[in-house]
Amino acid sequence: MGRPDPEEGQLPAPVKPPDGGWGWIVLLGCFVITGFSYAFPKAVSVYFKELMKDFHVGYSDTAWISSIMLAMLYGTGPVCSIMVNQFGCRPVMLIGGLLASAGMILASFTTNIIELYLTAGVLTGLGMALNFQPSLIMLGTYFDKRRPLANGLAAAGSPVFLSSLSPLGQVLLEKFGWRGGFLIMGGLLLNCCTCGAVMRPLDMGMKRKMGKAQDKYEAKEMLPIGGKSEEGISTTDGTKKGKKAKKKPKKGKKLLDFSIFSNRGFIIYTISKFILVLGLFVPPILLVNYAKDTGVPDTEAAFLLSIIGFIDIFARPACGMVAGLKWVRPHVAYLFSFSMLFNGLTDICSARASNYTGLVIFCVFFGISYGMVGALQFEVLMAIVGSQKFSSAIGLVLLIEAFAVLIGPPSAGRLVDALKNYEVIFYLAGSEVVLSALFLGVASYCCLNRGKKEPPPENNPSAGGGSDTEEAESDVQEAEEHSSDNHQPAHSTDNAVVVANEEANHVAEEQRGEGGGCPAGDGEVSARDGCNADQMVERDSF
C-alpha cells in the first residue's frame, strides 16, 4: 500500500534542475571563475617588461609564466575530475581559490625567475584549474532547458575580464610596481573562494527522508493492530537498514570514469577539439606583430585585440540564446561545427590583408566566430556525455587539449622565425580549424545518425542521450540490485509480512460481514472466490 520505498527496487525521484533561482547565483560565480581562468594568464603579460629588467631575463623566459598557467589549467584536468568525484565541487573550489591567491602573493616576494615559475605559474595555475572545472560541472547541474544560454553567459566572462584586468594591471604596475601589483592581484583571486562558497549542491537526501517517513506513516495507518504489526514494521525497517549497511561499500563512485571512451560521440568530439586547438589560438597571438609588420602603428595594432574582445562579449551570450532554441538544440553539434568552419575560413580569407581596414574587418568576423566556439564547446560536451559523466569527460578533454596548446602556438612562432611570413601561418591555422569542423560534422552525421537508426536495447540507455538519461543510469543499476535482493528476503521480514497480511485479511472479513457480504460476481466464480478476486484487484490497484 502507498508509494514504495525508493530503496526497495524503485528509482528515487531525481532532483530537477531549477533552471533559475539559485542557479543564477551559480551562473554569476561561473562567470567570474571563467573570466579569471582564461583572462588572468594573458593579463599578467603587462608585467613582463619590469620582470625582464629586475631578473635580467629575456621575453621568452617571462612568457613561460603564462604558458605554465595555461598548461596547469589544461593538463591537470584528470586531477580535478578525481578530486571533484571524491570530495565534491564546493570544497575543491575553496581550496583552488586559496591556492590561486597564495601563488600570486608568494610571487610578490620572489627573487628569481624560477621561483616565479613555481608560484605564479604552478601554484596559481593549479588553483585556477581547481576552480574552472567544478564551476562548469555545477552550471550543468543547475541548468537543463536554459543550459545553452547559461554556458554562453558564463563564457562571456573571458572577454569581459580580459578587457578589465589588463588596464587594471597597468595601473597597478605604475602605482605599486610589479610586486605590489602581484600582491593586489592575489587578493582579487580570493573572490574565487566566494564563488566556490555559493556552489550549493543539489541532492536527493531530503526527498528520500520524506519518502521513508511517509511509507512508515501509511503502514501504521493501514495496520493499527498493535504489537505484532508494529513489531513487523520495526523488524522490516531493521532488515532494510541491515541491507543498506551491507551495500554501502558497493556504492563507491569512480574517481575517473574511463567508460566514456566507449561513447563514439565523445571520441569524435575529442579528436575535433585537439585539431581545433592546434590553430584556434594562433591568429590572436600573432595578430599584433602581424599588424606592426604591415606598417600599422603600435597603438592601433594593440587596439585590434580590443575589437576582438568587444565583439566576443556579445557573441557568446547571443550564440547561447540561439543554441537554446527548440529547433536548434538537438543539432547543437552541427552549430558548433559551423562556428569552427566560420572561424577557419575567416583566418584563410584574411591571410592576405595588407592594410588596417582589412585587419579590422578580420577582427570583427574573428570575434564573432571565436565567441561562437567559446559559447558552444562545453555545451556540446554536456549534451554528448550528460551531466553525470561530465566531470570525468571535461578532465580528460582538457588533458588532451593541453598537448595541442603546447604544440600549436610554439610551432607557429618557430615557423614565423624561419619563414618571416605571417601569411603562411594564417593559412595553416585556418586549415586546421576547417579540418576540425569538417571532421566533427561529417563524423557526427555518418557515425551517430547510423547508431540512432538502430533500435537501442531496453535496459541500455544511450551514452549520448543527454543529461536526464545519464543521471538516471546509476539509479537504474542500483534499483536492479535491490530488486534482485527482494526475491530472497530475510526470514524475519517474511514473518512480519505474513503477520501483517493475516491481520489485514481478518479486518477486511469483519468489515464485509458487517456490510452485508460482497457484491455479486460475474457468475463464473463463487461468491467467496469473487470477493477475494475483487479484493486482490483492489489491492493491486493501489
XYZ file of C-alpha atoms in Angstrom:
542
model
C 0.000 0.000 0.000
C 1.136 3.519 -0.661
C 4.211 4.683 -2.534
C 7.062 2.152 -2.481
C 10.327 2.917 -0.784
C 12.990 4.002 -3.271
C 15.364 1.579 -1.629
C 13.069 -1.390 -2.333
C 13.560 -1.534 -6.093
C 12.073 1.827 -7.061
C 14.046 4.729 -8.546
C 14.237 7.789 -6.311
C 12.765 10.924 -7.807
C 15.669 12.872 -9.336
C 16.147 16.478 -8.401
C 15.089 18.519 -11.417
C 17.491 21.315 -12.415
C 15.808 24.547 -11.299
C 16.836 26.466 -14.456
C 16.822 29.616 -12.370
C 16.504 30.638 -8.734
C 19.817 29.986 -7.010
C 21.121 28.845 -10.359
C 21.572 32.485 -11.400
C 23.947 32.962 -8.455
C 25.821 29.857 -9.555
C 25.957 31.318 -13.072
C 27.427 34.552 -11.715
C 30.109 32.589 -9.874
C 30.885 30.612 -13.029
C 31.129 33.895 -14.971
C 33.777 35.190 -12.547
C 35.707 31.905 -12.484
C 35.752 31.659 -16.286
C 36.979 35.252 -16.511
C 39.859 34.668 -14.122
C 40.814 31.308 -15.648
C 41.114 32.461 -19.254
C 41.983 36.153 -18.856
C 44.465 36.051 -15.970
C 47.299 34.244 -17.837
C 47.067 36.884 -20.577
C 46.662 39.846 -18.202
C 49.915 39.167 -16.345
C 51.807 39.888 -19.567
C 51.688 43.624 -18.724
C 54.275 42.937 -16.000
C 56.759 41.175 -18.292
C 58.925 44.200 -19.132
C 59.510 45.005 -15.466
C 60.269 41.362 -14.733
C 62.808 41.319 -17.549
C 64.592 44.322 -16.030
C 64.602 43.035 -12.450
C 65.577 39.436 -13.192
C 67.757 40.174 -16.273
C 65.954 37.643 -18.462
C 64.527 37.674 -21.983
C 60.940 37.891 -23.172
C 60.730 34.159 -23.836
C 61.722 33.470 -20.219
C 58.923 35.645 -18.816
C 56.427 34.279 -21.350
C 56.820 30.892 -19.685
C 54.769 32.225 -16.742
C 51.627 32.435 -18.865
C 52.467 29.162 -20.597
C 52.802 27.323 -17.286
C 49.482 28.764 -16.080
C 47.689 27.523 -19.202
C 49.462 24.169 -19.019
C 48.253 23.715 -15.441
C 44.729 24.792 -16.414
C 44.523 22.190 -19.164
C 46.926 19.488 -18.025
C 45.543 18.970 -14.525
C 42.070 18.137 -15.829
C 42.067 14.474 -14.653
C 43.347 15.507 -11.210
C 40.452 17.973 -10.907
C 37.995 15.296 -12.016
C 39.234 12.870 -9.375
C 39.025 15.493 -6.623
C 35.516 16.578 -7.668
C 34.265 12.971 -7.751
C 35.823 12.313 -4.358
C 35.084 15.490 -2.394
C 32.506 17.471 -4.385
C 32.668 20.791 -6.216
C 32.445 23.267 -3.331
C 35.440 22.045 -1.236
C 37.621 21.735 -4.340
C 36.797 25.293 -5.422
C 37.518 26.703 -1.973
C 40.934 25.027 -1.947
C 41.560 26.206 -5.502
C 40.790 29.814 -4.616
C 43.224 29.716 -1.718
C 45.971 28.182 -3.872
C 45.486 30.725 -6.672
C 45.635 33.625 -4.239
C 48.597 32.198 -2.317
C 50.540 31.727 -5.556
C 50.331 35.393 -6.554
C 51.017 36.623 -3.008
C 54.126 34.430 -2.736
C 55.188 35.552 -6.224
C 55.419 39.130 -4.980
C 58.296 38.054 -2.682
C 60.299 36.020 -5.230
C 63.916 36.821 -6.030
C 64.476 34.881 -9.277
C 62.532 33.671 -12.297
C 62.468 30.015 -11.178
C 60.617 30.925 -8.001
C 58.194 32.908 -10.153
C 57.529 29.821 -12.269
C 56.718 27.777 -9.170
C 54.485 30.370 -7.500
C 52.700 32.407 -10.160
C 52.921 29.610 -12.719
C 52.368 26.267 -11.000
C 50.557 27.247 -7.791
C 48.244 29.894 -9.277
C 47.629 27.794 -12.381
C 46.660 24.794 -10.272
C 44.340 26.928 -8.153
C 42.541 28.300 -11.195
C 42.208 24.788 -12.634
C 40.570 23.597 -9.395
C 38.032 26.411 -9.782
C 37.333 26.319 -13.507
C 36.290 22.702 -13.953
C 33.966 22.373 -10.893
C 32.209 25.631 -11.831
C 31.244 24.188 -15.218
C 30.028 20.997 -13.549
C 27.794 22.962 -11.172
C 26.455 25.023 -14.067
C 25.333 21.842 -15.806
C 23.699 20.685 -12.572
C 21.567 23.796 -12.117
C 20.535 24.315 -15.749
C 18.918 21.995 -18.257
C 16.470 23.783 -20.558
C 18.399 27.050 -20.314
C 21.816 25.414 -20.274
C 22.962 26.738 -23.703
C 22.158 30.289 -22.612
C 23.865 29.715 -19.254
C 27.012 28.414 -20.949
C 27.050 31.402 -23.269
C 26.706 33.889 -20.425
C 29.382 32.148 -18.356
C 31.768 32.051 -21.318
C 31.355 35.823 -21.721
C 33.409 36.214 -18.539
C 36.601 35.613 -20.516
C 36.464 38.704 -22.779
C 34.945 40.874 -20.038
C 37.744 40.110 -17.587
C 40.405 40.345 -20.275
C 39.299 43.873 -21.135
C 39.271 44.748 -17.410
C 42.300 43.008 -15.915
C 44.809 44.270 -18.479
C 44.152 48.011 -17.853
C 43.933 47.339 -14.126
C 47.302 45.602 -14.191
C 48.836 48.561 -15.997
C 47.511 50.966 -13.357
C 48.778 48.776 -10.518
C 52.164 48.490 -12.193
C 52.544 52.274 -12.467
C 51.487 52.966 -8.869
C 52.806 49.992 -6.878
C 55.307 48.230 -9.128
C 55.089 44.614 -10.181
C 55.434 43.302 -6.614
C 52.560 45.417 -5.336
C 50.528 44.517 -8.423
C 51.054 40.796 -7.819
C 50.050 41.221 -4.173
C 46.803 43.016 -5.071
C 46.070 40.514 -7.832
C 46.435 37.758 -5.260
C 43.829 39.475 -3.118
C 41.475 39.688 -6.095
C 41.814 35.955 -6.660
C 40.320 35.353 -3.204
C 36.999 36.116 -4.891
C 37.274 32.599 -6.295
C 36.607 31.340 -2.755
C 33.427 33.409 -2.646
C 32.351 31.902 -5.954
C 33.074 28.435 -4.600
C 31.038 29.079 -1.476
C 27.866 29.763 -3.478
C 28.104 26.431 -5.334
C 25.411 24.774 -3.252
C 24.986 21.125 -4.344
C 21.627 19.672 -5.327
C 20.944 16.382 -3.528
C 18.099 13.955 -3.053
C 18.613 13.382 0.652
C 15.564 15.361 1.763
C 13.240 13.628 -0.682
C 14.418 10.193 0.410
C 13.885 11.008 4.081
C 10.383 12.341 3.386
C 9.516 9.245 1.346
C 10.652 6.876 4.095
C 8.688 8.763 6.741
C 5.566 8.717 4.555
C 5.866 4.956 3.960
C 6.118 4.274 7.672
C 3.148 6.511 8.415
C 0.981 4.819 5.771
C 1.924 1.377 7.085
C 0.887 2.314 10.627
C -2.405 3.770 9.367
C -3.290 0.638 7.390
C -2.193 -1.821 10.109
C -3.079 -0.312 13.509
C -3.317 -3.723 15.202
C -0.838 -3.174 17.968
C 2.228 -5.081 18.986
C 2.530 -7.653 16.183
C 2.195 -5.268 13.270
C 4.423 -2.670 14.893
C 6.954 -5.368 15.609
C 6.765 -6.460 11.976
C 7.306 -2.915 10.777
C 10.257 -2.381 13.075
C 11.717 -5.733 12.037
C 11.290 -4.804 8.384
C 12.926 -1.425 8.957
C 15.786 -3.125 10.731
C 16.248 -5.518 7.838
C 16.286 -2.579 5.404
C 18.938 -0.866 7.456
C 20.981 -4.043 7.513
C 20.785 -4.353 3.734
C 21.676 -0.717 3.309
C 24.662 -1.069 5.622
C 25.872 -4.124 3.715
C 25.568 -2.392 0.353
C 27.274 0.842 1.294
C 30.773 -0.350 0.333
C 29.481 -1.229 -3.176
C 28.303 2.313 -3.892
C 31.761 3.791 -4.298
C 31.835 6.294 -7.162
C 34.512 6.017 -9.813
C 37.206 8.621 -9.353
C 37.739 8.862 -13.108
C 35.248 7.222 -15.449
C 37.083 5.897 -18.500
C 33.917 4.264 -19.827
C 33.169 7.500 -21.698
C 35.725 6.376 -24.287
C 33.141 3.811 -25.393
C 30.933 6.732 -26.447
C 31.500 7.392 -30.147
C 30.283 10.967 -29.815
C 32.907 11.669 -27.158
C 35.694 10.220 -29.318
C 34.627 12.372 -32.278
C 34.415 15.469 -30.102
C 37.845 14.886 -28.537
C 39.615 14.419 -31.878
C 37.986 17.507 -33.376
C 38.869 19.629 -30.320
C 42.513 18.523 -30.491
C 42.753 19.588 -34.144
C 40.866 22.809 -33.370
C 43.179 23.924 -30.559
C 46.221 23.480 -32.806
C 45.132 26.504 -34.838
C 42.486 28.371 -32.845
C 44.795 30.455 -30.637
C 47.457 31.208 -33.269
C 45.858 34.258 -35.022
C 45.180 36.356 -31.887
C 48.685 35.620 -30.595
C 50.384 36.740 -33.826
C 47.907 39.453 -34.809
C 49.657 42.426 -33.176
C 53.080 41.592 -34.608
C 51.493 40.895 -37.992
C 49.861 44.343 -37.966
C 53.126 46.022 -36.986
C 54.956 44.314 -39.843
C 52.395 45.713 -42.302
C 53.120 49.265 -41.113
C 50.314 49.759 -38.555
C 51.305 51.981 -35.564
C 51.731 50.281 -32.187
C 48.664 51.823 -30.525
C 46.382 50.946 -33.425
C 47.825 47.432 -33.599
C 47.088 46.849 -29.913
C 43.545 48.151 -30.446
C 42.831 45.195 -32.751
C 42.720 42.825 -29.777
C 40.251 45.156 -28.056
C 37.973 44.881 -31.089
C 38.035 41.089 -30.860
C 37.293 41.200 -27.128
C 34.419 43.668 -27.515
C 32.721 41.601 -30.239
C 33.358 38.426 -28.240
C 31.461 39.806 -25.234
C 28.197 39.968 -27.205
C 28.780 36.983 -29.481
C 28.897 34.393 -26.693
C 25.541 35.133 -24.988
C 23.865 35.620 -28.375
C 25.120 32.247 -29.588
C 23.955 30.657 -26.338
C 20.457 32.008 -26.919
C 20.393 30.638 -30.471
C 21.656 27.233 -29.304
C 18.820 27.093 -26.750
C 16.068 27.293 -29.389
C 13.930 24.156 -29.647
C 14.722 23.508 -33.298
C 18.446 24.219 -32.865
C 19.353 22.455 -29.624
C 19.000 18.863 -30.938
C 21.537 19.808 -33.642
C 23.909 21.836 -31.464
C 26.887 19.733 -32.595
C 26.343 20.906 -36.161
C 26.094 24.516 -34.985
C 29.434 24.030 -33.245
C 30.850 22.594 -36.461
C 29.571 25.631 -38.384
C 31.167 28.035 -35.889
C 34.540 26.306 -36.313
C 34.179 26.390 -40.089
C 33.340 30.094 -39.894
C 36.420 30.741 -37.767
C 38.747 28.795 -40.055
C 37.509 30.479 -43.216
C 37.967 33.851 -41.520
C 41.653 33.051 -40.936
C 42.155 31.891 -44.504
C 40.339 34.815 -46.132
C 42.225 37.413 -44.071
C 45.685 35.924 -44.571
C 46.448 38.456 -47.315
C 45.080 41.535 -45.528
C 47.589 44.300 -46.145
C 46.018 47.393 -44.549
C 44.432 48.415 -41.278
C 40.876 48.334 -42.657
C 41.266 44.727 -43.727
C 42.608 43.765 -40.298
C 39.655 45.484 -38.569
C 37.208 43.518 -40.732
C 39.108 40.347 -39.846
C 38.865 41.163 -36.123
C 35.086 41.671 -36.342
C 34.432 38.317 -38.016
C 37.042 36.554 -35.901
C 35.431 37.919 -32.720
C 32.013 36.596 -33.804
C 33.277 33.135 -34.748
C 35.609 32.911 -31.736
C 32.721 33.806 -29.429
C 30.530 31.131 -31.016
C 33.202 28.487 -30.463
C 33.708 29.573 -26.849
C 29.974 29.511 -26.097
C 29.317 26.067 -27.612
C 32.378 23.980 -26.755
C 31.262 22.840 -23.293
C 27.559 22.797 -24.161
C 28.247 20.207 -26.861
C 30.303 18.102 -24.440
C 27.499 18.195 -21.843
C 24.987 17.136 -24.489
C 27.170 14.210 -25.542
C 28.107 12.653 -22.196
C 25.439 14.007 -19.822
C 25.919 15.849 -16.565
C 26.765 12.736 -14.511
C 29.855 11.861 -16.569
C 30.758 15.448 -17.407
C 33.226 15.737 -14.522
C 35.351 12.907 -15.922
C 34.841 13.909 -19.550
C 35.997 17.507 -19.203
C 39.097 16.469 -17.269
C 40.192 14.057 -19.985
C 39.359 16.515 -22.770
C 41.378 19.299 -21.136
C 44.335 16.949 -20.721
C 44.277 16.109 -24.423
C 43.909 19.791 -25.307
C 46.972 20.576 -23.194
C 49.162 18.753 -25.699
C 47.634 20.746 -28.551
C 48.201 24.018 -26.679
C 51.872 23.133 -26.200
C 52.232 22.156 -29.881
C 50.209 24.764 -31.810
C 51.320 28.304 -30.819
C 55.009 27.448 -30.222
C 55.206 25.706 -33.604
C 53.612 28.728 -35.273
C 56.165 31.018 -33.628
C 59.047 28.889 -34.871
C 57.623 28.914 -38.422
C 57.399 32.707 -38.293
C 61.046 32.926 -37.246
C 62.063 30.547 -40.033
C 59.890 31.843 -42.891
C 59.471 35.503 -41.911
C 55.983 35.244 -43.416
C 52.722 35.524 -41.461
C 50.564 34.676 -44.477
C 51.557 31.018 -44.434
C 50.837 30.790 -40.693
C 47.303 32.141 -41.149
C 46.665 29.683 -43.972
C 47.942 26.798 -41.849
C 45.976 27.768 -38.737
C 42.787 28.299 -40.731
C 43.190 24.945 -42.468
C 43.494 23.158 -39.131
C 40.318 24.787 -37.825
C 38.425 23.981 -41.043
C 39.618 20.372 -40.849
C 38.318 20.039 -37.286
C 34.945 21.475 -38.347
C 34.590 19.083 -41.283
C 35.630 16.111 -39.173
C 33.083 16.894 -36.446
C 30.224 17.494 -38.883
C 30.854 14.531 -41.185
C 31.719 12.056 -38.419
C 28.676 13.059 -36.360
C 26.385 12.636 -39.360
C 27.839 9.330 -40.543
C 28.524 7.589 -37.222
C 25.987 8.942 -34.744
C 22.990 9.078 -37.096
C 23.509 5.458 -38.086
C 23.622 4.493 -34.419
C 20.306 6.257 -33.801
C 18.552 4.301 -36.548
C 19.344 1.016 -34.810
C 16.814 0.146 -32.040
C 18.609 0.556 -28.723
C 18.366 -2.161 -26.046
C 15.653 -1.586 -23.480
C 17.891 -1.550 -20.415
C 20.905 0.163 -22.015
C 20.473 3.947 -22.183
C 22.354 5.768 -24.912
C 25.646 7.237 -23.780
C 24.966 10.445 -25.625
C 21.306 10.781 -24.804
C 21.540 13.919 -22.713
C 21.779 14.754 -19.069
C 18.462 13.273 -17.916
C 19.270 9.802 -19.254
C 22.785 9.756 -17.844
C 21.741 10.929 -14.402
C 19.289 8.007 -14.100
C 21.836 5.403 -15.209
C 23.359 4.695 -11.826
C 19.949 4.726 -10.136
C 18.690 2.093 -12.586
C 21.584 -0.180 -11.706
C 21.011 0.345 -8.008
C 17.309 -0.385 -8.370
C 18.050 -3.614 -10.244
C 20.345 -4.749 -7.441
C 17.650 -4.056 -4.859
C 15.040 -5.816 -6.978
C 17.187 -8.940 -7.176
C 17.657 -8.880 -3.420
C 13.896 -8.668 -2.851
C 13.459 -12.203 -4.262
C 15.381 -13.559 -1.229
C 14.130 -11.598 1.796
C 15.253 -12.232 5.330
C 13.307 -14.689 7.499
C 12.276 -12.006 9.973
C 10.883 -9.871 7.153
C 8.783 -12.822 5.845
C 7.302 -13.337 9.286
C 6.439 -9.682 9.628
C 4.764 -9.551 6.220
C 2.760 -12.749 6.883
C 1.527 -11.433 10.235
C 0.588 -8.129 8.680
C -1.310 -9.790 5.821
C -3.246 -12.076 8.199
C -4.320 -9.162 10.351
C -5.362 -7.152 7.304
C -7.439 -10.047 5.926
C -9.114 -10.523 9.299
C -10.149 -6.856 9.431
C -11.397 -6.984 5.828
C -13.577 -10.064 6.533
C -15.137 -8.437 9.580
C -15.971 -5.338 7.545
C -17.574 -7.429 4.814
C -19.624 -9.299 7.387
C -20.956 -6.078 8.824
C -21.620 -4.609 5.397
C -23.837 -7.438 4.171
C -21.432 -9.535 2.164
C -19.625 -8.902 -1.001
C -21.145 -7.724 -4.285
C -22.288 -10.196 -6.872
C -19.618 -11.622 -9.133
C -19.795 -12.252 -12.856
C -21.202 -15.751 -12.477
C -18.067 -17.678 -13.279
C -16.779 -17.905 -9.709
C -18.348 -18.491 -6.339
C -19.288 -15.604 -4.082
C -16.321 -16.126 -1.804
C -13.882 -16.526 -4.669
C -15.314 -13.500 -6.420
C -14.937 -11.481 -3.276
C -11.309 -12.471 -2.905
C -10.673 -11.719 -6.548
C -12.188 -8.273 -6.190
C -10.152 -7.726 -3.090
C -6.951 -8.735 -4.889
C -7.743 -6.450 -7.819
C -8.417 -3.615 -5.421
C -5.090 -4.230 -3.681
C -3.261 -4.333 -6.983
C -4.821 -1.050 -7.982
C -3.127 0.582 -5.020
